Amino acid sequence: MEWLIGLAGSAGIAGTAYANRSLSRSGFLAAVMLGTVMYALGSAVWFGSLIAFFVSSTLWSKWKKHAKEKAESGYEKNGMRDAGQVLANGGLGLLLCAANWAWPHPLWWYAFLGVMAAVTADTWATEIGGLSRTPPRSIKTGRRVPPGTSGGVSGLGLGASLAGGLFIGAAAWTLLLAVPGQAAPEAASAALRLAAWVGIAGLAGIVGSLADSWIGATWQQMYRCDACGQEIEKARHCGRPGGRIRGRAGGDNAAVNVSSSLVGGAFASSLALAFGLA
Ligand SMILES: [Zn+2]
C-alpha cells in the first residue's frame, strides 16, 4: 500500500514537472523512483521534505527565467533536469532514508534534514542569487567574478541559502504535525523540535552552500569559451568546444553538489548530537 501511495504521489508531481519541461524523460523516471522508495521506506515526512525541495526549486527556476538566461548559459544545470541531476540532488537523501529503514536511528533523520537543506539552499542561491545586481565575489580570492562563475558568492545568494534551509526545516516540521503517527522517536516537545529542526536546517543550508562554493571554486572543471570568452562549466558554449582552464578531472556540477550536501548532512547530524537530539 505504501508503495502504491508513493508511486501515485511521485508520478503526479514528476509528471507535472515533465509536462512543464522541468524534467527530461530520464529525470522523470529517476524522480518517480526516488519519491516512491522514499515514501515506502521513509514516511510522508521524508517524502514531503523531498517534494518541498523539488517543487520550490522548480518554481524558482521558472521565476524571472528570461533575466537569468544570460548568466545561466554557462551553467551545466540549465533547462530540463535529467536523471543524473535528479540523483545528484536526491540520491544521498535516498541512501539515508534506506539506512534509517534498515537500522532506525534519529541521527539518520538529522543527516537527511541537513542534506535536503543543503541541496535546497544551493538551488535557491543559484536561482535567486543569479539576479543579484552586484556581481558575486570569489569565495577563495574575494575578487569580483562574472555572475554564474562557480565559487562566486553574493549577499543575495547567501540570504537565499539561509531562506532555503529554513524553508526545508519548517516544511518538515509542518509535515510532522500534519501527518499523525509519523513522529520521530524523540522526547523533545513539539515547539522545541520546531526550533531545532528549523535552526539546524537553516545553518546546514548556509554551511552546505558555502561548501558548494568552496568546492566549486577548487575542484570544478571550468572552461573558457573560444567564441565569447565567458568562463563556463560546460565543455561546449556558442556551439563549439571550450578549453579547460582549471579544476580536477571528474569535478563536474553533480560531484560538487553531492560533496557539498554531504557537508550539510554531516554538519546537521553533528549539531543534533551536540544538542542531544539524536
Ligand atoms: Zn560562448
PDB file of N, CA, C and O in Angstrom, residues 60-134:
ATOM      1  N   TRP A  60      11.255  28.347  -8.448  1.00  0.00           N
ATOM      2  CA  TRP A  60      12.254  29.412  -8.526  1.00  0.00           C
ATOM      3  C   TRP A  60      12.939  29.430  -9.893  1.00  0.00           C
ATOM      4  O   TRP A  60      13.305  30.488 -10.393  1.00  0.00           O
ATOM      5  N   SER A  61      13.133  28.250 -10.480  1.00  0.00           N
ATOM      6  CA  SER A  61      13.828  28.220 -11.773  1.00  0.00           C
ATOM      7  C   SER A  61      12.962  28.836 -12.872  1.00  0.00           C
ATOM      8  O   SER A  61      13.476  29.347 -13.860  1.00  0.00           O
ATOM      9  N   LYS A  62      11.630  28.818 -12.687  1.00  0.00           N
ATOM     10  CA  LYS A  62      10.735  29.450 -13.669  1.00  0.00           C
ATOM     11  C   LYS A  62      10.662  30.956 -13.461  1.00  0.00           C
ATOM     12  O   LYS A  62      10.312  31.711 -14.375  1.00  0.00           O
ATOM     13  N   TRP A  63      10.973  31.404 -12.235  1.00  0.00           N
ATOM     14  CA  TRP A  63      10.801  32.803 -11.850  1.00  0.00           C
ATOM     15  C   TRP A  63      11.863  33.671 -12.529  1.00  0.00           C
ATOM     16  O   TRP A  63      13.058  33.385 -12.427  1.00  0.00           O
ATOM     17  N   LYS A  64      11.419  34.723 -13.226  1.00  0.00           N
ATOM     18  CA  LYS A  64      12.318  35.629 -13.942  1.00  0.00           C
ATOM     19  C   LYS A  64      13.330  34.864 -14.800  1.00  0.00           C
ATOM     20  O   LYS A  64      14.516  35.169 -14.813  1.00  0.00           O
ATOM     21  N   LYS A  65      12.813  33.869 -15.482  1.00  0.00           N
ATOM     22  CA  LYS A  65      13.666  32.977 -16.271  1.00  0.00           C
ATOM     23  C   LYS A  65      14.487  33.758 -17.298  1.00  0.00           C
ATOM     24  O   LYS A  65      15.679  33.524 -17.472  1.00  0.00           O
ATOM     25  N   HIS A  66      13.830  34.720 -17.926  1.00  0.00           N
ATOM     26  CA  HIS A  66      14.489  35.458 -19.006  1.00  0.00           C
ATOM     27  C   HIS A  66      15.713  36.222 -18.495  1.00  0.00           C
ATOM     28  O   HIS A  66      16.782  36.199 -19.105  1.00  0.00           O
ATOM     29  N   ALA A  67      15.552  36.879 -17.331  1.00  0.00           N
ATOM     30  CA  ALA A  67      16.648  37.690 -16.774  1.00  0.00           C
ATOM     31  C   ALA A  67      17.853  36.827 -16.418  1.00  0.00           C
ATOM     32  O   ALA A  67      18.976  37.300 -16.380  1.00  0.00           O
ATOM     33  N   LYS A  68      17.605  35.542 -16.116  1.00  0.00           N
ATOM     34  CA  LYS A  68      18.700  34.669 -15.683  1.00  0.00           C
ATOM     35  C   LYS A  68      19.353  33.941 -16.850  1.00  0.00           C
ATOM     36  O   LYS A  68      20.392  33.326 -16.675  1.00  0.00           O
ATOM     37  N   GLU A  69      18.745  34.023 -18.022  1.00  0.00           N
ATOM     38  CA  GLU A  69      19.205  33.171 -19.122  1.00  0.00           C
ATOM     39  C   GLU A  69      20.651  33.436 -19.524  1.00  0.00           C
ATOM     40  O   GLU A  69      21.407  32.517 -19.787  1.00  0.00           O
ATOM     41  N   LYS A  70      21.050  34.710 -19.520  1.00  0.00           N
ATOM     42  CA  LYS A  70      22.397  35.040 -19.973  1.00  0.00           C
ATOM     43  C   LYS A  70      23.448  34.417 -19.037  1.00  0.00           C
ATOM     44  O   LYS A  70      24.352  33.709 -19.481  1.00  0.00           O
ATOM     45  N   ALA A  71      23.276  34.664 -17.733  1.00  0.00           N
ATOM     46  CA  ALA A  71      24.237  34.122 -16.775  1.00  0.00           C
ATOM     47  C   ALA A  71      24.215  32.597 -16.795  1.00  0.00           C
ATOM     48  O   ALA A  71      25.247  31.952 -16.634  1.00  0.00           O
ATOM     49  N   GLU A  72      23.038  32.026 -17.010  1.00  0.00           N
ATOM     50  CA  GLU A  72      22.919  30.576 -16.913  1.00  0.00           C
ATOM     51  C   GLU A  72      23.366  29.843 -18.162  1.00  0.00           C
ATOM     52  O   GLU A  72      23.480  28.625 -18.158  1.00  0.00           O
ATOM     53  N   SER A  73      23.644  30.578 -19.226  1.00  0.00           N
ATOM     54  CA  SER A  73      24.023  29.876 -20.451  1.00  0.00           C
ATOM     55  C   SER A  73      25.321  29.104 -20.261  1.00  0.00           C
ATOM     56  O   SER A  73      25.597  28.170 -20.985  1.00  0.00           O
ATOM     57  N   GLY A  74      26.111  29.489 -19.251  1.00  0.00           N
ATOM     58  CA  GLY A  74      27.362  28.782 -18.994  1.00  0.00           C
ATOM     59  C   GLY A  74      27.246  27.692 -17.948  1.00  0.00           C
ATOM     60  O   GLY A  74      28.210  26.986 -17.687  1.00  0.00           O
ATOM     61  N   TYR A  75      26.069  27.550 -17.329  1.00  0.00           N
ATOM     62  CA  TYR A  75      25.875  26.537 -16.295  1.00  0.00           C
ATOM     63  C   TYR A  75      25.671  25.169 -16.911  1.00  0.00           C
ATOM     64  O   TYR A  75      25.137  25.061 -18.001  1.00  0.00           O
ATOM     65  N   GLU A  76      26.021  24.145 -16.124  1.00  0.00           N
ATOM     66  CA  GLU A  76      25.686  22.798 -16.569  1.00  0.00           C
ATOM     67  C   GLU A  76      24.204  22.527 -16.390  1.00  0.00           C
ATOM     68  O   GLU A  76      23.620  21.723 -17.080  1.00  0.00           O
ATOM     69  N   LYS A  77      23.595  23.198 -15.367  1.00  0.00           N
ATOM     70  CA  LYS A  77      22.286  22.739 -14.939  1.00  0.00           C
ATOM     71  C   LYS A  77      21.120  23.529 -15.520  1.00  0.00           C
ATOM     72  O   LYS A  77      20.056  23.557 -14.927  1.00  0.00           O
ATOM     73  N   ASN A  78      21.312  24.211 -16.650  1.00  0.00           N
ATOM     74  CA  ASN A  78      20.170  24.947 -17.179  1.00  0.00           C
ATOM     75  C   ASN A  78      19.195  24.014 -17.891  1.00  0.00           C
ATOM     76  O   ASN A  78      19.540  22.912 -18.285  1.00  0.00           O
ATOM     77  N   GLY A  79      17.979  24.474 -18.010  1.00  0.00           N
ATOM     78  CA  GLY A  79      16.978  23.705 -18.735  1.00  0.00           C
ATOM     79  C   GLY A  79      16.439  22.525 -17.943  1.00  0.00           C
ATOM     80  O   GLY A  79      16.355  22.568 -16.729  1.00  0.00           O
ATOM     81  N   MET A  80      16.080  21.482 -18.664  1.00  0.00           N
ATOM     82  CA  MET A  80      15.457  20.317 -18.050  1.00  0.00           C
ATOM     83  C   MET A  80      16.468  19.539 -17.221  1.00  0.00           C
ATOM     84  O   MET A  80      17.609  19.383 -17.621  1.00  0.00           O
ATOM     85  N   ARG A  81      16.014  19.018 -16.088  1.00  0.00           N
ATOM     86  CA  ARG A  81      16.878  18.172 -15.273  1.00  0.00           C
ATOM     87  C   ARG A  81      16.790  16.729 -15.750  1.00  0.00           C
ATOM     88  O   ARG A  81      15.691  16.205 -15.939  1.00  0.00           O
ATOM     89  N   ASP A  82      17.945  16.102 -15.904  1.00  0.00           N
ATOM     90  CA  ASP A  82      17.959  14.695 -16.305  1.00  0.00           C
ATOM     91  C   ASP A  82      18.186  13.821 -15.072  1.00  0.00           C
ATOM     92  O   ASP A  82      18.268  14.317 -13.943  1.00  0.00           O
ATOM     93  N   ALA A  83      18.265  12.507 -15.296  1.00  0.00           N
ATOM     94  CA  ALA A  83      18.378  11.562 -14.174  1.00  0.00           C
ATOM     95  C   ALA A  83      19.616  11.847 -13.327  1.00  0.00           C
ATOM     96  O   ALA A  83      19.560  11.776 -12.095  1.00  0.00           O
ATOM     97  N   GLY A  84      20.731  12.179 -13.991  1.00  0.00           N
ATOM     98  CA  GLY A  84      21.965  12.461 -13.257  1.00  0.00           C
ATOM     99  C   GLY A  84      21.792  13.613 -12.276  1.00  0.00           C
ATOM    100  O   GLY A  84      22.248  13.552 -11.134  1.00  0.00           O
ATOM    101  N   GLN A  85      21.110  14.672 -12.736  1.00  0.00           N
ATOM    102  CA  GLN A  85      20.916  15.841 -11.870  1.00  0.00           C
ATOM    103  C   GLN A  85      19.923  15.546 -10.750  1.00  0.00           C
ATOM    104  O   GLN A  85      20.100  16.010  -9.624  1.00  0.00           O
ATOM    105  N   VAL A  86      18.878  14.762 -11.056  1.00  0.00           N
ATOM    106  CA  VAL A  86      17.904  14.390 -10.021  1.00  0.00           C
ATOM    107  C   VAL A  86      18.594  13.558  -8.935  1.00  0.00           C
ATOM    108  O   VAL A  86      18.420  13.795  -7.736  1.00  0.00           O
ATOM    109  N   LEU A  87      19.425  12.609  -9.356  1.00  0.00           N
ATOM    110  CA  LEU A  87      20.096  11.737  -8.384  1.00  0.00           C
ATOM    111  C   LEU A  87      21.202  12.480  -7.636  1.00  0.00           C
ATOM    112  O   LEU A  87      21.475  12.177  -6.465  1.00  0.00           O
ATOM    113  N   ALA A  88      21.845  13.471  -8.295  1.00  0.00           N
ATOM    114  CA  ALA A  88      22.864  14.260  -7.598  1.00  0.00           C
ATOM    115  C   ALA A  88      22.238  15.028  -6.441  1.00  0.00           C
ATOM    116  O   ALA A  88      22.860  15.243  -5.410  1.00  0.00           O
ATOM    117  N   ASN A  89      20.974  15.446  -6.606  1.00  0.00           N
ATOM    118  CA  ASN A  89      20.300  16.198  -5.552  1.00  0.00           C
ATOM    119  C   ASN A  89      19.573  15.302  -4.554  1.00  0.00           C
ATOM    120  O   ASN A  89      19.430  15.656  -3.395  1.00  0.00           O
ATOM    121  N   GLY A  90      19.073  14.152  -5.012  1.00  0.00           N
ATOM    122  CA  GLY A  90      18.233  13.332  -4.135  1.00  0.00           C
ATOM    123  C   GLY A  90      18.816  11.983  -3.757  1.00  0.00           C
ATOM    124  O   GLY A  90      18.298  11.319  -2.857  1.00  0.00           O
ATOM    125  N   GLY A  91      19.884  11.545  -4.427  1.00  0.00           N
ATOM    126  CA  GLY A  91      20.418  10.199  -4.218  1.00  0.00           C
ATOM    127  C   GLY A  91      20.949   9.966  -2.815  1.00  0.00           C
ATOM    128  O   GLY A  91      20.690   8.919  -2.200  1.00  0.00           O
ATOM    129  N   LEU A  92      21.659  10.973  -2.286  1.00  0.00           N
ATOM    130  CA  LEU A  92      22.215  10.841  -0.941  1.00  0.00           C
ATOM    131  C   LEU A  92      21.084  10.764   0.097  1.00  0.00           C
ATOM    132  O   LEU A  92      21.137   9.960   1.037  1.00  0.00           O
ATOM    133  N   GLY A  93      20.045  11.577  -0.108  1.00  0.00           N
ATOM    134  CA  GLY A  93      18.872  11.535   0.770  1.00  0.00           C
ATOM    135  C   GLY A  93      18.221  10.159   0.751  1.00  0.00           C
ATOM    136  O   GLY A  93      17.797   9.643   1.793  1.00  0.00           O
ATOM    137  N   LEU A  94      18.169   9.558  -0.424  1.00  0.00           N
ATOM    138  CA  LEU A  94      17.571   8.230  -0.555  1.00  0.00           C
ATOM    139  C   LEU A  94      18.383   7.185   0.232  1.00  0.00           C
ATOM    140  O   LEU A  94      17.820   6.334   0.919  1.00  0.00           O
ATOM    141  N   LEU A  95      19.715   7.269   0.150  1.00  0.00           N
ATOM    142  CA  LEU A  95      20.576   6.337   0.895  1.00  0.00           C
ATOM    143  C   LEU A  95      20.340   6.477   2.398  1.00  0.00           C
ATOM    144  O   LEU A  95      20.263   5.477   3.127  1.00  0.00           O
ATOM    145  N   LEU A  96      20.211   7.722   2.878  1.00  0.00           N
ATOM    146  CA  LEU A  96      19.992   7.954   4.311  1.00  0.00           C
ATOM    147  C   LEU A  96      18.634   7.410   4.741  1.00  0.00           C
ATOM    148  O   LEU A  96      18.492   6.838   5.820  1.00  0.00           O
ATOM    149  N   CYS A  97      17.628   7.585   3.865  1.00  0.00           N
ATOM    150  CA  CYS A  97      16.283   7.078   4.149  1.00  0.00           C
ATOM    151  C   CYS A  97      16.304   5.548   4.239  1.00  0.00           C
ATOM    152  O   CYS A  97      15.710   4.961   5.155  1.00  0.00           O
ATOM    153  N   ALA A  98      17.014   4.910   3.303  1.00  0.00           N
ATOM    154  CA  ALA A  98      17.115   3.445   3.309  1.00  0.00           C
ATOM    155  C   ALA A  98      17.883   2.965   4.539  1.00  0.00           C
ATOM    156  O   ALA A  98      17.522   1.944   5.154  1.00  0.00           O
ATOM    157  N   ALA A  99      18.919   3.711   4.929  1.00  0.00           N
ATOM    158  CA  ALA A  99      19.698   3.341   6.121  1.00  0.00           C
ATOM    159  C   ALA A  99      18.819   3.401   7.367  1.00  0.00           C
ATOM    160  O   ALA A  99      18.885   2.530   8.241  1.00  0.00           O
ATOM    161  N   ASN A 100      17.958   4.427   7.439  1.00  0.00           N
ATOM    162  CA  ASN A 100      17.069   4.563   8.596  1.00  0.00           C
ATOM    163  C   ASN A 100      16.020   3.437   8.631  1.00  0.00           C
ATOM    164  O   ASN A 100      15.600   2.993   9.702  1.00  0.00           O
ATOM    165  N   TRP A 101      15.627   2.982   7.460  1.00  0.00           N
ATOM    166  CA  TRP A 101      14.667   1.885   7.363  1.00  0.00           C
ATOM    167  C   TRP A 101      15.325   0.588   7.876  1.00  0.00           C
ATOM    168  O   TRP A 101      14.722  -0.184   8.611  1.00  0.00           O
ATOM    169  N   ALA A 102      16.596   0.384   7.488  1.00  0.00           N
ATOM    170  CA  ALA A 102      17.304  -0.837   7.874  1.00  0.00           C
ATOM    171  C   ALA A 102      17.756  -0.797   9.339  1.00  0.00           C
ATOM    172  O   ALA A 102      17.635  -1.795  10.053  1.00  0.00           O
ATOM    173  N   TRP A 103      18.294   0.322   9.768  1.00  0.00           N
ATOM    174  CA  TRP A 103      18.791   0.474  11.146  1.00  0.00           C
ATOM    175  C   TRP A 103      18.214   1.758  11.726  1.00  0.00           C
ATOM    176  O   TRP A 103      18.892   2.790  11.717  1.00  0.00           O
ATOM    177  N   PRO A 104      16.960   1.744  12.221  1.00  0.00           N
ATOM    178  CA  PRO A 104      16.317   3.001  12.647  1.00  0.00           C
ATOM    179  C   PRO A 104      17.104   3.720  13.750  1.00  0.00           C
ATOM    180  O   PRO A 104      17.497   3.099  14.736  1.00  0.00           O
ATOM    181  N   HIS A 105      17.364   4.998  13.517  1.00  0.00           N
ATOM    182  CA  HIS A 105      18.031   5.853  14.498  1.00  0.00           C
ATOM    183  C   HIS A 105      17.766   7.310  14.112  1.00  0.00           C
ATOM    184  O   HIS A 105      17.820   7.641  12.928  1.00  0.00           O
ATOM    185  N   PRO A 106      17.467   8.186  15.120  1.00  0.00           N
ATOM    186  CA  PRO A 106      17.155   9.592  14.782  1.00  0.00           C
ATOM    187  C   PRO A 106      18.287  10.321  14.051  1.00  0.00           C
ATOM    188  O   PRO A 106      18.031  11.300  13.337  1.00  0.00           O
ATOM    189  N   LEU A 107      19.522   9.836  14.213  1.00  0.00           N
ATOM    190  CA  LEU A 107      20.646  10.525  13.568  1.00  0.00           C
ATOM    191  C   LEU A 107      20.512  10.525  12.040  1.00  0.00           C
ATOM    192  O   LEU A 107      20.886  11.495  11.385  1.00  0.00           O
ATOM    193  N   TRP A 108      19.951   9.454  11.472  1.00  0.00           N
ATOM    194  CA  TRP A 108      19.743   9.402  10.017  1.00  0.00           C
ATOM    195  C   TRP A 108      18.851  10.549   9.575  1.00  0.00           C
ATOM    196  O   TRP A 108      19.058  11.157   8.535  1.00  0.00           O
ATOM    197  N   TRP A 109      17.803  10.802  10.382  1.00  0.00           N
ATOM    198  CA  TRP A 109      16.866  11.867  10.020  1.00  0.00           C
ATOM    199  C   TRP A 109      17.567  13.229   9.965  1.00  0.00           C
ATOM    200  O   TRP A 109      17.369  14.015   9.047  1.00  0.00           O
ATOM    201  N   TYR A 110      18.420  13.497  10.982  1.00  0.00           N
ATOM    202  CA  TYR A 110      19.093  14.799  11.004  1.00  0.00           C
ATOM    203  C   TYR A 110      20.093  14.930   9.851  1.00  0.00           C
ATOM    204  O   TYR A 110      20.248  16.010   9.277  1.00  0.00           O
ATOM    205  N   ALA A 111      20.753  13.831   9.509  1.00  0.00           N
ATOM    206  CA  ALA A 111      21.651  13.864   8.347  1.00  0.00           C
ATOM    207  C   ALA A 111      20.842  14.162   7.080  1.00  0.00           C
ATOM    208  O   ALA A 111      21.242  14.974   6.241  1.00  0.00           O
ATOM    209  N   PHE A 112      19.672  13.523   6.967  1.00  0.00           N
ATOM    210  CA  PHE A 112      18.787  13.742   5.819  1.00  0.00           C
ATOM    211  C   PHE A 112      18.322  15.201   5.766  1.00  0.00           C
ATOM    212  O   PHE A 112      18.337  15.836   4.702  1.00  0.00           O
ATOM    213  N   LEU A 113      17.917  15.726   6.927  1.00  0.00           N
ATOM    214  CA  LEU A 113      17.461  17.118   7.004  1.00  0.00           C
ATOM    215  C   LEU A 113      18.581  18.059   6.519  1.00  0.00           C
ATOM    216  O   LEU A 113      18.335  18.993   5.750  1.00  0.00           O
ATOM    217  N   GLY A 114      19.819  17.797   6.945  1.00  0.00           N
ATOM    218  CA  GLY A 114      20.959  18.615   6.537  1.00  0.00           C
ATOM    219  C   GLY A 114      21.237  18.510   5.047  1.00  0.00           C
ATOM    220  O   GLY A 114      21.535  19.506   4.380  1.00  0.00           O
ATOM    221  N   VAL A 115      21.112  17.295   4.511  1.00  0.00           N
ATOM    222  CA  VAL A 115      21.341  17.079   3.069  1.00  0.00           C
ATOM    223  C   VAL A 115      20.274  17.816   2.258  1.00  0.00           C
ATOM    224  O   VAL A 115      20.584  18.532   1.296  1.00  0.00           O
ATOM    225  N   MET A 116      19.014  17.671   2.654  1.00  0.00           N
ATOM    226  CA  MET A 116      17.944  18.341   1.905  1.00  0.00           C
ATOM    227  C   MET A 116      18.050  19.859   2.037  1.00  0.00           C
ATOM    228  O   MET A 116      17.782  20.605   1.086  1.00  0.00           O
ATOM    229  N   ALA A 117      18.442  20.337   3.237  1.00  0.00           N
ATOM    230  CA  ALA A 117      18.637  21.786   3.432  1.00  0.00           C
ATOM    231  C   ALA A 117      19.757  22.281   2.521  1.00  0.00           C
ATOM    232  O   ALA A 117      19.633  23.342   1.893  1.00  0.00           O
ATOM    233  N   ALA A 118      20.840  21.506   2.415  1.00  0.00           N
ATOM    234  CA  ALA A 118      21.982  21.939   1.601  1.00  0.00           C
ATOM    235  C   ALA A 118      21.624  21.993   0.117  1.00  0.00           C
ATOM    236  O   ALA A 118      21.960  22.969  -0.575  1.00  0.00           O
ATOM    237  N   VAL A 119      20.944  20.960  -0.397  1.00  0.00           N
ATOM    238  CA  VAL A 119      20.623  20.982  -1.834  1.00  0.00           C
ATOM    239  C   VAL A 119      19.588  22.071  -2.139  1.00  0.00           C
ATOM    240  O   VAL A 119      19.645  22.720  -3.191  1.00  0.00           O
ATOM    241  N   THR A 120      18.648  22.296  -1.198  1.00  0.00           N
ATOM    242  CA  THR A 120      17.655  23.355  -1.402  1.00  0.00           C
ATOM    243  C   THR A 120      18.339  24.719  -1.367  1.00  0.00           C
ATOM    244  O   THR A 120      18.101  25.572  -2.233  1.00  0.00           O
ATOM    245  N   ALA A 121      19.206  24.920  -0.373  1.00  0.00           N
ATOM    246  CA  ALA A 121      19.925  26.196  -0.243  1.00  0.00           C
ATOM    247  C   ALA A 121      20.733  26.483  -1.501  1.00  0.00           C
ATOM    248  O   ALA A 121      20.732  27.600  -2.019  1.00  0.00           O
ATOM    249  N   ASP A 122      21.402  25.458  -2.010  1.00  0.00           N
ATOM    250  CA  ASP A 122      22.244  25.648  -3.195  1.00  0.00           C
ATOM    251  C   ASP A 122      21.400  26.020  -4.408  1.00  0.00           C
ATOM    252  O   ASP A 122      21.760  26.911  -5.186  1.00  0.00           O
ATOM    253  N   THR A 123      20.255  25.352  -4.575  1.00  0.00           N
ATOM    254  CA  THR A 123      19.400  25.643  -5.724  1.00  0.00           C
ATOM    255  C   THR A 123      18.777  27.039  -5.607  1.00  0.00           C
ATOM    256  O   THR A 123      18.770  27.796  -6.583  1.00  0.00           O
ATOM    257  N   TRP A 124      18.294  27.371  -4.424  1.00  0.00           N
ATOM    258  CA  TRP A 124      17.704  28.705  -4.233  1.00  0.00           C
ATOM    259  C   TRP A 124      18.770  29.774  -4.467  1.00  0.00           C
ATOM    260  O   TRP A 124      18.507  30.810  -5.071  1.00  0.00           O
ATOM    261  N   ALA A 125      19.988  29.534  -3.961  1.00  0.00           N
ATOM    262  CA  ALA A 125      21.069  30.512  -4.129  1.00  0.00           C
ATOM    263  C   ALA A 125      21.370  30.724  -5.605  1.00  0.00           C
ATOM    264  O   ALA A 125      21.608  31.851  -6.043  1.00  0.00           O
ATOM    265  N   THR A 126      21.360  29.635  -6.381  1.00  0.00           N
ATOM    266  CA  THR A 126      21.629  29.751  -7.811  1.00  0.00           C
ATOM    267  C   THR A 126      20.515  30.521  -8.508  1.00  0.00           C
ATOM    268  O   THR A 126      20.768  31.440  -9.297  1.00  0.00           O
ATOM    269  N   GLU A 127      19.261  30.153  -8.203  1.00  0.00           N
ATOM    270  CA  GLU A 127      18.120  30.739  -8.913  1.00  0.00           C
ATOM    271  C   GLU A 127      17.869  32.188  -8.512  1.00  0.00           C
ATOM    272  O   GLU A 127      17.520  33.012  -9.341  1.00  0.00           O
ATOM    273  N   ILE A 128      18.026  32.505  -7.210  1.00  0.00           N
ATOM    274  CA  ILE A 128      17.738  33.857  -6.729  1.00  0.00           C
ATOM    275  C   ILE A 128      18.998  34.715  -6.806  1.00  0.00           C
ATOM    276  O   ILE A 128      18.962  35.856  -7.259  1.00  0.00           O
ATOM    277  N   GLY A 129      20.133  34.130  -6.383  1.00  0.00           N
ATOM    278  CA  GLY A 129      21.399  34.872  -6.399  1.00  0.00           C
ATOM    279  C   GLY A 129      21.807  35.283  -7.806  1.00  0.00           C
ATOM    280  O   GLY A 129      22.513  36.270  -7.988  1.00  0.00           O
ATOM    281  N   GLY A 130      21.340  34.509  -8.820  1.00  0.00           N
ATOM    282  CA  GLY A 130      21.646  34.837 -10.213  1.00  0.00           C
ATOM    283  C   GLY A 130      21.098  36.192 -10.632  1.00  0.00           C
ATOM    284  O   GLY A 130      21.499  36.743 -11.653  1.00  0.00           O
ATOM    285  N   LEU A 131      20.160  36.736  -9.834  1.00  0.00           N
ATOM    286  CA  LEU A 131      19.558  38.031 -10.152  1.00  0.00           C
ATOM    287  C   LEU A 131      20.216  39.171  -9.380  1.00  0.00           C
ATOM    288  O   LEU A 131      19.772  40.311  -9.464  1.00  0.00           O
ATOM    289  N   SER A 132      21.276  38.865  -8.637  1.00  0.00           N
ATOM    290  CA  SER A 132      21.956  39.891  -7.839  1.00  0.00           C
ATOM    291  C   SER A 132      22.440  41.033  -8.739  1.00  0.00           C
ATOM    292  O   SER A 132      23.021  40.802  -9.797  1.00  0.00           O
ATOM    293  N   ARG A 133      22.201  42.281  -8.280  1.00  0.00           N
ATOM    294  CA  ARG A 133      22.623  43.438  -9.088  1.00  0.00           C
ATOM    295  C   ARG A 133      24.116  43.684  -8.943  1.00  0.00           C
ATOM    296  O   ARG A 133      24.750  44.216  -9.849  1.00  0.00           O
ATOM    297  N   THR A 134      24.668  43.322  -7.782  1.00  0.00           N
ATOM    298  CA  THR A 134      26.118  43.441  -7.621  1.00  0.00           C
ATOM    299  C   THR A 134      26.752  42.108  -7.994  1.00  0.00           C
ATOM    300  O   THR A 134      26.236  41.057  -7.628  1.00  0.00           O
TER     301      THR A 134
END
